[in-house]
XYZ file of C-alpha atoms in Angstrom:
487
model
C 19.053 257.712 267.071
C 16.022 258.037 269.402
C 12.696 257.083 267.772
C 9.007 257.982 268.614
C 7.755 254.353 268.369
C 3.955 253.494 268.048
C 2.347 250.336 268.964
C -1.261 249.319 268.273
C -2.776 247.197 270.747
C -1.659 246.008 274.431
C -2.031 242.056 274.325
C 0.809 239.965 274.826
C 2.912 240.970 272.234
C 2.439 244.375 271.968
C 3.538 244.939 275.598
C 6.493 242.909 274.767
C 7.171 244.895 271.780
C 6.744 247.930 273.509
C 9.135 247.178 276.587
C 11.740 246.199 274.290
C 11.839 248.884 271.760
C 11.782 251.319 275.022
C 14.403 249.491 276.549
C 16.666 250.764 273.380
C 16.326 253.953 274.845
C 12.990 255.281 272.396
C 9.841 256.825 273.317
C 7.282 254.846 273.002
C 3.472 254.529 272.814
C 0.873 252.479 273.218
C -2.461 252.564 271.914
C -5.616 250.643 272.874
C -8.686 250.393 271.308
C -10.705 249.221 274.424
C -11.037 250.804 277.660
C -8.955 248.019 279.463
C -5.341 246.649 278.648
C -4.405 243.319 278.022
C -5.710 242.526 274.814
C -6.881 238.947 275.011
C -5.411 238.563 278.410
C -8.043 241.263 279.814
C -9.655 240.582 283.266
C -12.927 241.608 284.596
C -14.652 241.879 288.225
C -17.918 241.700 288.613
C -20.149 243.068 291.131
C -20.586 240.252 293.097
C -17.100 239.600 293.314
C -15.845 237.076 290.984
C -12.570 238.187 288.813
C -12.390 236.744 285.595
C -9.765 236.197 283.247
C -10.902 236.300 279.757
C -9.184 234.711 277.408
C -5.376 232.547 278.516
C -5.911 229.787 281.232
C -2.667 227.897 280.348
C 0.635 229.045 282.015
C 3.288 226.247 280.443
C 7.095 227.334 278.772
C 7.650 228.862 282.245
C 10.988 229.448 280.847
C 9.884 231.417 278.216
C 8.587 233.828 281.090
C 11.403 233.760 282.576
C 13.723 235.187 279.686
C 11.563 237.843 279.655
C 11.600 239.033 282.947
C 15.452 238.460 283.080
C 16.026 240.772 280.105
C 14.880 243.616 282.133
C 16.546 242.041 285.250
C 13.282 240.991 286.919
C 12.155 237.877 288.031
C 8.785 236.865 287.801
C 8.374 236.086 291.652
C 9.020 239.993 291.687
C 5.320 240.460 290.444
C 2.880 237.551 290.812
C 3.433 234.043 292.934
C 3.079 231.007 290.900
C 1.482 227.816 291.839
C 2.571 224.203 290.179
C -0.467 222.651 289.860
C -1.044 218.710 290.762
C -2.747 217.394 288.838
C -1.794 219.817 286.269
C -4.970 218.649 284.566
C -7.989 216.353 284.250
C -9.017 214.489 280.800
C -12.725 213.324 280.911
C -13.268 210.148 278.881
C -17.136 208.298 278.369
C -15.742 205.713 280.924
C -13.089 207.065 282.895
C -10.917 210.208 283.703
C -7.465 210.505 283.752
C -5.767 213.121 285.528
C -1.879 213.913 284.625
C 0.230 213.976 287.626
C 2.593 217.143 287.956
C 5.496 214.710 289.066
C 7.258 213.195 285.643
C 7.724 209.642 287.555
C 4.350 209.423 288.331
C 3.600 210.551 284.928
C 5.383 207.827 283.961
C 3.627 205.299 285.986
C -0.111 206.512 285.398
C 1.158 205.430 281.621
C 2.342 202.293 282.243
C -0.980 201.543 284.587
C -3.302 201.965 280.900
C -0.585 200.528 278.548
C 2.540 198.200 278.816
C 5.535 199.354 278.345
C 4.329 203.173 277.879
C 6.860 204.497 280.239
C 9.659 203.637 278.945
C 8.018 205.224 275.548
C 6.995 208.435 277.354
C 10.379 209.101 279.015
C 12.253 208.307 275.255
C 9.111 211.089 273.389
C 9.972 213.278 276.266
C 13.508 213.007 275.846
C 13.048 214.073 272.135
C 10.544 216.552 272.958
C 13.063 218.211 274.676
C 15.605 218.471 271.698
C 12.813 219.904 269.708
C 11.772 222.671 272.444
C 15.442 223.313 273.041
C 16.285 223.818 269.547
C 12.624 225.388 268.267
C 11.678 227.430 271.028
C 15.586 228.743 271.675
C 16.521 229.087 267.952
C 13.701 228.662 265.816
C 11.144 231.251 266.693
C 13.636 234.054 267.581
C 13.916 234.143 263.239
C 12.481 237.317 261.891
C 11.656 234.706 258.887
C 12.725 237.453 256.294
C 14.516 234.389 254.401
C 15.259 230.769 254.554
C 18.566 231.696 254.791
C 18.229 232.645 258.700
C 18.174 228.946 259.141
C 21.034 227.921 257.528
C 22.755 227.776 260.724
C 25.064 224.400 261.575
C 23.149 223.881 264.098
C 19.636 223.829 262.941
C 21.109 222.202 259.937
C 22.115 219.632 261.344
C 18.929 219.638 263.436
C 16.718 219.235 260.435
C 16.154 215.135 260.811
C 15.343 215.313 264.574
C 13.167 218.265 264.321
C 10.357 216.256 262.428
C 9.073 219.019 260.227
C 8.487 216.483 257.711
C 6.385 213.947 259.853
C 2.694 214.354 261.361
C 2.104 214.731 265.094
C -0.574 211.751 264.807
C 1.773 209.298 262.920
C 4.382 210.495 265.277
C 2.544 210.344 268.500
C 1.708 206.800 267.158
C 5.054 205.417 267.116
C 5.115 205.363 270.701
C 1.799 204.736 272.686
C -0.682 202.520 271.139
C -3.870 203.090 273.789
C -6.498 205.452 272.271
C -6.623 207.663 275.448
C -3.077 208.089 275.661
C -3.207 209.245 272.149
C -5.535 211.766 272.955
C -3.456 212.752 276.019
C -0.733 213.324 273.889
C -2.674 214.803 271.044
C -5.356 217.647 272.726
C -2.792 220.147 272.856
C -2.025 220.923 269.336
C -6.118 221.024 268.859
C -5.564 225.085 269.235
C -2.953 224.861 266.722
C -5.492 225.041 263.884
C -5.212 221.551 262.623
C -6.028 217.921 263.607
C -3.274 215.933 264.618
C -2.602 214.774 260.929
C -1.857 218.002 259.649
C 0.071 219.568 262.514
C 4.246 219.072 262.146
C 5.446 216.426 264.750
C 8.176 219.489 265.371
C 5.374 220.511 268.063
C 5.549 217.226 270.391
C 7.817 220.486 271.745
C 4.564 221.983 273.463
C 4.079 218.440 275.364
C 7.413 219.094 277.061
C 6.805 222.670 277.433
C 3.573 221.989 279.117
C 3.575 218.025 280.937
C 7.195 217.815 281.798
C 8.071 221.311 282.451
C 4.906 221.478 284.532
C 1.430 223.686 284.458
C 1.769 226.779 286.371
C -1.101 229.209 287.338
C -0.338 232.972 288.853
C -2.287 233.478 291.929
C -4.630 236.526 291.167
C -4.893 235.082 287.611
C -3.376 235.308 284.475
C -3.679 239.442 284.275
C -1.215 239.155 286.814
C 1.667 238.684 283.772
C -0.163 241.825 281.807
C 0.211 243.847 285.131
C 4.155 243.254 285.511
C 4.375 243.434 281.616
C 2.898 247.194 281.562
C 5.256 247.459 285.315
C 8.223 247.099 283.044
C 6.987 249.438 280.550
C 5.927 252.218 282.762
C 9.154 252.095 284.683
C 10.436 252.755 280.707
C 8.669 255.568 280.538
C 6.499 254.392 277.654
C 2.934 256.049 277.398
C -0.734 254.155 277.465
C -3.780 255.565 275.692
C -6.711 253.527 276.527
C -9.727 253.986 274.450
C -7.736 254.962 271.750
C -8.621 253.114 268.185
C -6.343 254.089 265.470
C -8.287 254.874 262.362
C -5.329 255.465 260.129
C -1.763 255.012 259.185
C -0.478 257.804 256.937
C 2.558 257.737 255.083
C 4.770 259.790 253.070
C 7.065 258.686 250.169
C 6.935 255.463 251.190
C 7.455 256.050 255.315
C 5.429 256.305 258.413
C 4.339 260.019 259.066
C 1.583 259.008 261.805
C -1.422 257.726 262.770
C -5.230 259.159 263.651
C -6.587 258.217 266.680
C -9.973 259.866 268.047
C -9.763 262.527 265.119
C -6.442 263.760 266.028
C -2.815 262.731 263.880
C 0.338 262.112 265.946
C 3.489 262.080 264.621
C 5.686 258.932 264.465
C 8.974 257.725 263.499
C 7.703 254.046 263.547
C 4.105 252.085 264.166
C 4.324 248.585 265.197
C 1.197 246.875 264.764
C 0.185 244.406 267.471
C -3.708 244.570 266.447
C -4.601 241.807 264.066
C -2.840 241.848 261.196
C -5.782 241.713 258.738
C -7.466 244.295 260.364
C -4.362 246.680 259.860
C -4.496 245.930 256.252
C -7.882 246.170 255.383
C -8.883 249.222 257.742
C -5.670 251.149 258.160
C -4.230 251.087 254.913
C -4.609 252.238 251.426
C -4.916 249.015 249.246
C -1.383 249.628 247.335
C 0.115 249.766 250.502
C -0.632 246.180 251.589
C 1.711 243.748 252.107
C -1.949 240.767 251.271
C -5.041 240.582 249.014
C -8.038 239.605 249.998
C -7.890 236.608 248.378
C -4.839 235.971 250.815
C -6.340 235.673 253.707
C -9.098 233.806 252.549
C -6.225 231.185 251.502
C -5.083 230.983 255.148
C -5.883 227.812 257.691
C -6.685 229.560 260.606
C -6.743 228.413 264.106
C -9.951 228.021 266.134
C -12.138 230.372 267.363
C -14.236 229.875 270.651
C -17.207 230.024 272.266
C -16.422 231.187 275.821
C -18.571 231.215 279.067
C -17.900 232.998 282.240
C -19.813 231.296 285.771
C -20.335 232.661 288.592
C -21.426 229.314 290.966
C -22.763 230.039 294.236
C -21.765 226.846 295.545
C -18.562 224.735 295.840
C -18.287 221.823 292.940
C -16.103 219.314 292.923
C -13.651 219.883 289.365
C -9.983 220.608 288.822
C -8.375 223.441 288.403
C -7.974 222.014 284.157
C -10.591 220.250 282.913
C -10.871 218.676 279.229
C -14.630 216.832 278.498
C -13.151 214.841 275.585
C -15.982 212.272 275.866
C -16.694 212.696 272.319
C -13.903 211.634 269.184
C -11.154 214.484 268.841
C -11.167 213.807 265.201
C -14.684 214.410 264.717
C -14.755 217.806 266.557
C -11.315 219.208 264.502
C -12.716 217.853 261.162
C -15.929 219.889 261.274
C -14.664 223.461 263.357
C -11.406 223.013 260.566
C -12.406 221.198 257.250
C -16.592 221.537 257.359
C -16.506 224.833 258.864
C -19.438 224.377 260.936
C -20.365 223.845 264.437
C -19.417 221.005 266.124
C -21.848 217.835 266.282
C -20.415 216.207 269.435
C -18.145 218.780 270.921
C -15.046 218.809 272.801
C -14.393 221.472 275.709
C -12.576 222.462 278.610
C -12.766 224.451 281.983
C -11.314 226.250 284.060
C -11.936 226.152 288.006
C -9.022 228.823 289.233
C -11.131 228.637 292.409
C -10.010 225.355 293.200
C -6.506 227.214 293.422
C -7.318 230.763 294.086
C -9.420 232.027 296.918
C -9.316 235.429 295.738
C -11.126 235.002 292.741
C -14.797 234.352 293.751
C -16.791 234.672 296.929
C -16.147 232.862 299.753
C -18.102 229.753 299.066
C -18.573 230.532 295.516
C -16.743 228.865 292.311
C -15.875 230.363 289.407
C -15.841 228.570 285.811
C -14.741 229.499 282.639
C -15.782 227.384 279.848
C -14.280 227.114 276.128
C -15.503 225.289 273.187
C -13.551 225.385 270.322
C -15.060 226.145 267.495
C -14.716 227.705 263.192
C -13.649 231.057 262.397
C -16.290 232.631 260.001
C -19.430 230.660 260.682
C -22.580 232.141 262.129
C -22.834 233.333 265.554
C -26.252 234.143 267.207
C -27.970 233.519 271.139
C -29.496 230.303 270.492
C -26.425 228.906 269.524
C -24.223 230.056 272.513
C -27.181 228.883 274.601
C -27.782 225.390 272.887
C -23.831 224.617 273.702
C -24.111 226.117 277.446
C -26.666 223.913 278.119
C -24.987 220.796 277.075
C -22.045 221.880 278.496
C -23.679 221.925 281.652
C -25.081 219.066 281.727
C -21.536 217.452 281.289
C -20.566 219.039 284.123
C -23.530 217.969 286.023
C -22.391 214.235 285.517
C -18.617 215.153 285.869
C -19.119 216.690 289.033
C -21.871 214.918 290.690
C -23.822 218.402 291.129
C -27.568 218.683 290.677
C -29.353 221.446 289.105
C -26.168 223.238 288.185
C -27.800 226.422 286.399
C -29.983 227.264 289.118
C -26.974 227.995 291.415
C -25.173 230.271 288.487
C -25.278 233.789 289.946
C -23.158 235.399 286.992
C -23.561 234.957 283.132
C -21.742 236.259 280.802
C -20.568 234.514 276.836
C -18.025 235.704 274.490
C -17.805 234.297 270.999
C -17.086 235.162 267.407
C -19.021 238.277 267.261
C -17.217 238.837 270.214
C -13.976 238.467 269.005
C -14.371 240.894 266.082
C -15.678 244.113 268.114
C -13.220 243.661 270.705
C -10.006 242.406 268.817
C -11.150 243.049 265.188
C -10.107 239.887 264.701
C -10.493 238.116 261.212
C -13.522 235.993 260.945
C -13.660 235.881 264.542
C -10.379 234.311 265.198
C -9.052 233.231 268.571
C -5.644 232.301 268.060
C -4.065 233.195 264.543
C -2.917 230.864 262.559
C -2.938 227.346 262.155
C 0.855 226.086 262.694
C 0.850 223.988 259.441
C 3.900 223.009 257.550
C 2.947 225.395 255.032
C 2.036 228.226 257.328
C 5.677 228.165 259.012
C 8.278 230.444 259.229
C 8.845 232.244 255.680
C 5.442 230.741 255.140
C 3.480 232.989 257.551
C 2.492 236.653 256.962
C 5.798 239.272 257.326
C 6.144 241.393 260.301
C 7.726 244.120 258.177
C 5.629 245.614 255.515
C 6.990 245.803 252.009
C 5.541 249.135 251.028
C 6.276 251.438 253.909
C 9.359 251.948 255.719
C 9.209 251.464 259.986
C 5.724 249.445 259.803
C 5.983 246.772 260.984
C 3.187 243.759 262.606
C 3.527 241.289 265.443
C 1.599 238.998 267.034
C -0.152 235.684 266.173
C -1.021 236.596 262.895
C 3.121 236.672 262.177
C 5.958 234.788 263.054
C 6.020 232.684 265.112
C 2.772 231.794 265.171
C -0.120 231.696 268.181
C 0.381 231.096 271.902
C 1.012 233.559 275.061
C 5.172 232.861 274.767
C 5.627 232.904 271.392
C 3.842 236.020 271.525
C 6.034 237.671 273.864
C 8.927 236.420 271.616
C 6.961 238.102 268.319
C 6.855 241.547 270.477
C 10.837 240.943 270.462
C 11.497 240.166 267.202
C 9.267 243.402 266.005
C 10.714 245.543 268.189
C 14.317 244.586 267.503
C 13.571 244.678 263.549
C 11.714 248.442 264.229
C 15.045 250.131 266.181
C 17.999 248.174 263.808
């Protein structure tokens, strides 16, 4: 029976959602509370002519992509070109920098260069990385998570051992390199996880193969590029956009979506998928018996990090990579006081972004443009002299990176986006960047339900739900929801 499906918010997932539910043959919708789509994937150009992405730098699980694309029989060279990037980043140490080679062999021998023996270990992790991503990423985090019982397949069964749920990523990282920096190679990209190393499941060594061995990826014309072709698919569906649309309400009836109000006026629905965050949809949308979480819930929740985020416009040429991680500082110190302390980082850790180094069409000839992103807690204080306390050290990192002189005198474009940020664009809990924390007890069953218990045909997606934060695993929540919506 054809629906008329809702679905609240146009990020990742909710475009994903929305293509698939309106690929069953419903009518669909698509409401946005901002005047631009995109969600957290929004882009901006600015006067002067740089184009910035503003929030996802990291294109890795390129197959991912590619399974979506090839469920509506697209490919994604059919909308954006993508470039393999070499090296597919940079890791700034207090006295060197290592850069990770896009080539898996010369992977393999920058490792054995800093530590004996470490290629042979790197090609055996890999080679187990691989089971994990094949088995997690392919049957794992297509679960609607309803029950345990979904993973009582023979397979995963019997994949239960080698999938390390049980083991740390630090102890298990440590089993095969011993050097500190390789460590930390191998270690910085659960940091946006929402957990140090010791707390994170080794199950996610999968996002090393995802990312180093299956390479590092940008779209030429930036990441918006993927949002474009995502909303291509949809419109060629036929499903509806509303920008500057913020629903105010879901109303029900005996226990079923009626509708929603948006801008003072109530539309009719059959079902609402909510891709907004999920707290927000709770607390704001909902009457408080019709909750699926408390309060008190969410305060019980490890979240991932939030982040301070700086846009540059440079009005000269610098010399940086495309990827860029200042980890001069200890990774253990930064996670223990954004995740355990709650506060802002002592000696931070950040990263940039230079798609100018790849892509002349985002900045004036001549010109760079930088993105910069600190990690930092969800629910601490945000305020100007903060944001401007970290730019300036920031900068001055760069400054001895790069070897330029009097770098904020040649910025010609400004612009920050933190936790204050976060919550009047996204209304995003406490400021929250990427969800949850992937912790063993914040997995699967474990994480908040994308169906709500209360009210028939609502259901939530995203990275507040299963399975968890990320740009693919997003796409994959839009899938799950919209399947579960149109059973």
């Amino acid at each position: 029976m054809k629906r008329k499906i809702a679905v609240i918010g146009s990020g990742f997932s909710g475009l994903s959602a929305a293509s698939y539910a309106a690929k069953n043959g419903h009518e669909v919708h698509v409401f946005e509370k901002n005047n631009g789509f995109g969600g957290r994937a929004r882009q901006f150009t600015t006067e002067n002519g740089f184009i910035f992405d503003m929030g996802p730098s990291w294109y890795w699980m390129p197959d991912i992509f590619d399974s979506y694309f090839s469920d509506f029989d697209k490919k994604t060279s059919d909308f954006y070109e993508l470039i393999s990037l070499n090296p597919q980043f940079e890791m700034v140490f207090k006295d060197e920098n290592i850069s990770l080679p896009e080539n898996f062999e010369e992977m393999k021998t920058l490792f054995e260069t800093i530590e004996s023996g470490a290629s042979e270990k790197l090609d055996k992790f890999m080679k187990d990385a691989e089971y994990k991503y094949e088995v997690g990423m392919k049957d794992f985090v297509t679960k609607p998570c309803f029950s345990w019982m979904e993973f009582a397949s023979l397979k995963i069964l019997k994949s239960s051992l080698k999938l390390d749920l049980l083991s740390d990523f630090r102890t298990f990282v440590s089993k095969y390199f011993k050097n500190e920096k390789l460590r930390t190679l191998m270690e910085f990209p659960v940091i946006f996880l929402g957990a140090s190393p010791q707390k994170i499941p080794a199950l996610y060594s999968l996002m090393n193969y995802g990312g180093y061995k299956l390479g590092t990826f940008y779209p030429i014309g930036g990441f918006y590029k993927i949002i474009e072709a995502m909303m291509s698919i949809c419109k060629d569906l036929n499903v509806k956009f509303h920008h500057n649309s913020p629903v105010d309400k879901i109303i029900s009836e005996n226990g079923k979506v009626k509708s929603l109000l948006t801008n003072g006026t109530e539309i009719e629905f059959d079902t609402i998928i909510a891709s907004c965050d999920y707290h927000h949809a709770e607390s704001q949308l909902l009457d408080d018996h019709q909750k699926n979480y408390k309060t008190e819930y969410w305060k019980s929740k490890t979240f991932a990090p939030s982040c301070l985020i700086f846009y540059l416009g440079i009005k000269e040429k610098i010399k940086i990579k495309h990827h860029t991680l200042f980890f001069e500082n200890e990774l253990d110190l930064h996670t223990e006081e954004i995740y355990t302390d709650k506060k802002w980082p002592s000696k931070p850790l950040f990263y940039v972004c230079c798609p100018s180094q790849t892509d002349s069409t985002v900045a004036p000839q001549g010109c760079e443009n930088l993105f910069l992103l600190m990690p930092i807690a969800t629910g601490i204080e945000d305020s100007d002299e903060m944001r401007e306390k970290y730019f300036k050290e920031m900068i001055g990192r760069i400054e001895k990176h790069t070897g330029t002189e009097n770098l904020e005198e040649k910025i010609i474009y400004k612009k920050s986006f933190c936790l204050d940020d976060f919550k009047k664009d996204y209304n995003a809990y406490e400021g929250n960047a990427y969800g949850l924390a992937n912790t063993l007890n914040q997995t699967a069953v474990l994480k908040p339900s994308l169906k709500n218990k209360k009210i028939k045909n609502l259901f939530y997606t995203g990275q507040l739900t299963v399975p968890g934060p990320g740009v693919p695993p997003s796409i994959i929540s839009g899938k799950i929801a919209a399947h579960q919506a149109t059973l």
